[in-house]
Amino acid sequence: MIHIKPESDTPIYVQLVYQIKIGILKKELIPGEMLPSVRSLAGDIGVNMHTVNKAYLQLVDEKVLTNHKKGFQVREREQMNMSDTYQEGFKLKLTELMIDAAIYQLSEKEVNVIRESINAEIQRREEK
């Protein structure tokens, strides 16, 4: 389920965060399910335990996972509310993308085509 690209410019913990989110969208990880332990997942994918822990803790901060004594668990989708801090980060990322669209003179139509393509890919992932 987890596909990490060590050669990518994207930090491994960020890749891991999005791989887990994709797993949730694809229903490979279901609400209430416990994730593998930090040590176990780190060993399985060949990364440092601290990297996995950082990804799990970020997902806890984002309210995607909960942290229990027994480990990390997928939240119910209804409980996945974007925190104010994460919302600010989301707004910053979206602002950067909108600046890029403006600087490269992408029309609103071109942006919408890209957005619709991404949404279609996400939907395909959810249906698998």
GROMACS .gro file of C-alpha atoms in nm:
model
  128
    1MET     CA    1   0.000   0.000   0.000
    2ILE     CA    2   0.281   0.245   0.082
    3HIS     CA    3   0.501   0.356  -0.207
    4ILE     CA    4   0.791   0.581  -0.106
    5LYS     CA    5   1.026   0.740  -0.359
    6PRO     CA    6   1.355   0.803  -0.176
    7GLU     CA    7   1.492   1.001  -0.474
    8SER     CA    8   1.199   1.247  -0.464
    9ASP     CA    9   1.244   1.607  -0.350
   10THR     CA   10   0.938   1.555  -0.128
   11PRO     CA   11   1.044   1.456   0.224
   12ILE     CA   12   0.974   1.092   0.305
   13TYR     CA   13   0.747   1.175   0.598
   14VAL     CA   14   0.530   1.393   0.368
   15GLN     CA   15   0.513   1.111   0.113
   16LEU     CA   16   0.408   0.879   0.392
   17VAL     CA   17   0.138   1.121   0.510
   18TYR     CA   18  -0.016   1.131   0.162
   19GLN     CA   19   0.020   0.756   0.109
   20ILE     CA   20  -0.182   0.701   0.427
   21LYS     CA   21  -0.441   0.957   0.314
   22ILE     CA   22  -0.467   0.778  -0.022
   23GLY     CA   23  -0.510   0.449   0.165
   24ILE     CA   24  -0.802   0.603   0.351
   25LEU     CA   25  -0.959   0.735   0.030
   26LYS     CA   26  -0.918   0.394  -0.136
   27LYS     CA   27  -1.072   0.233   0.175
   28GLU     CA   28  -0.759   0.025   0.226
   29LEU     CA   29  -0.752   0.187   0.569
   30ILE     CA   30  -1.092   0.204   0.731
   31PRO     CA   31  -1.214   0.415   1.022
   32GLY     CA   32  -1.128   0.254   1.353
   33GLU     CA   33  -0.844   0.049   1.203
   34MET     CA   34  -0.514   0.048   1.386
   35LEU     CA   35  -0.211   0.133   1.175
   36PRO     CA   36   0.105  -0.076   1.194
   37SER     CA   37   0.334   0.019   1.479
   38VAL     CA   38   0.596   0.281   1.405
   39ARG     CA   39   0.870   0.019   1.430
   40SER     CA   40   0.684  -0.230   1.210
   41LEU     CA   41   0.602   0.015   0.930
   42ALA     CA   42   0.952   0.162   0.936
   43GLY     CA   43   1.098  -0.187   0.894
   44ASP     CA   44   0.850  -0.280   0.619
   45ILE     CA   45   0.920   0.025   0.403
   46GLY     CA   46   1.286   0.067   0.497
   47VAL     CA   47   1.281   0.408   0.661
   48ASN     CA   48   1.381   0.544   0.999
   49MET     CA   49   1.133   0.501   1.286
   50HIS     CA   50   1.145   0.876   1.354
   51THR     CA   51   1.025   0.939   0.998
   52VAL     CA   52   0.719   0.719   1.046
   53ASN     CA   53   0.651   0.869   1.388
   54LYS     CA   54   0.671   1.221   1.241
   55ALA     CA   55   0.419   1.127   0.971
   56TYR     CA   56   0.182   0.964   1.220
   57LEU     CA   57   0.202   1.263   1.455
   58GLN     CA   58   0.134   1.505   1.170
   59LEU     CA   59  -0.177   1.301   1.083
   60VAL     CA   60  -0.283   1.321   1.448
   61ASP     CA   61  -0.237   1.700   1.434
   62GLU     CA   62  -0.444   1.704   1.114
   63LYS     CA   63  -0.714   1.498   1.291
   64VAL     CA   64  -0.686   1.212   1.043
   65LEU     CA   65  -0.553   0.969   1.306
   66THR     CA   66  -0.590   0.935   1.680
   67ASN     CA   67  -0.311   0.830   1.914
   68HIS     CA   68  -0.398   0.560   2.167
   69LYS     CA   69  -0.185   0.368   2.412
   70LYS     CA   70  -0.203   0.077   2.167
   71GLY     CA   71  -0.097   0.286   1.868
   72PHE     CA   72  -0.239   0.503   1.594
   73GLN     CA   73  -0.593   0.461   1.465
   74VAL     CA   74  -0.782   0.598   1.163
   75ARG     CA   75  -1.053   0.845   1.268
   76GLU     CA   76  -1.410   0.829   1.147
   77ARG     CA   77  -1.442   1.056   0.842
   78GLU     CA   78  -1.698   1.271   1.025
   79GLN     CA   79  -1.434   1.341   1.291
   80MET     CA   80  -1.170   1.455   1.042
   81ASN     CA   81  -1.210   1.829   1.089
   82MET     CA   82  -0.943   2.059   0.955
   83SER     CA   83  -0.777   2.240   1.244
   84ASP     CA   84  -0.720   2.616   1.226
   85THR     CA   85  -0.345   2.559   1.200
   86TYR     CA   86  -0.382   2.311   0.916
   87GLN     CA   87  -0.635   2.537   0.746
   88GLU     CA   88  -0.376   2.817   0.745
   89GLY     CA   89  -0.121   2.583   0.586
   90PHE     CA   90  -0.380   2.473   0.331
   91LYS     CA   91  -0.454   2.836   0.247
   92LEU     CA   92  -0.080   2.905   0.205
   93LYS     CA   93  -0.037   2.609  -0.034
   94LEU     CA   94  -0.341   2.715  -0.233
   95THR     CA   95  -0.213   3.074  -0.248
   96GLU     CA   96   0.121   2.951  -0.384
   97LEU     CA   97  -0.059   2.750  -0.654
   98MET     CA   98  -0.275   3.047  -0.749
   99ILE     CA   99   0.034   3.268  -0.774
  100ASP     CA  100   0.195   3.008  -1.004
  101ALA     CA  101  -0.121   2.994  -1.216
  102ALA     CA  102  -0.118   3.373  -1.248
  103ILE     CA  103   0.254   3.404  -1.322
  104TYR     CA  104   0.229   3.136  -1.594
  105GLN     CA  105  -0.090   3.296  -1.724
  106LEU     CA  106  -0.309   2.989  -1.687
  107SER     CA  107  -0.669   3.076  -1.758
  108GLU     CA  108  -0.944   2.988  -1.513
  109LYS     CA  109  -1.057   2.726  -1.766
  110GLU     CA  110  -0.708   2.567  -1.774
  111VAL     CA  111  -0.695   2.562  -1.392
  112ASN     CA  112  -1.040   2.401  -1.382
  113VAL     CA  113  -0.935   2.134  -1.632
  114ILE     CA  114  -0.636   2.047  -1.411
  115ARG     CA  115  -0.854   2.051  -1.098
  116GLU     CA  116  -1.116   1.826  -1.261
  117SER     CA  117  -0.843   1.585  -1.372
  118ILE     CA  118  -0.709   1.565  -1.017
  119ASN     CA  119  -1.061   1.516  -0.877
  120ALA     CA  120  -1.121   1.234  -1.127
  121GLU     CA  121  -0.798   1.063  -1.017
  122ILE     CA  122  -0.899   1.094  -0.652
  123GLN     CA  123  -1.241   0.946  -0.733
  124ARG     CA  124  -1.077   0.653  -0.915
  125ARG     CA  125  -0.861   0.591  -0.609
  126GLU     CA  126  -1.167   0.595  -0.382
  127GLU     CA  127  -1.349   0.344  -0.605
  128LYS     CA  128  -1.062   0.093  -0.618
   0.00000   0.00000   0.00000
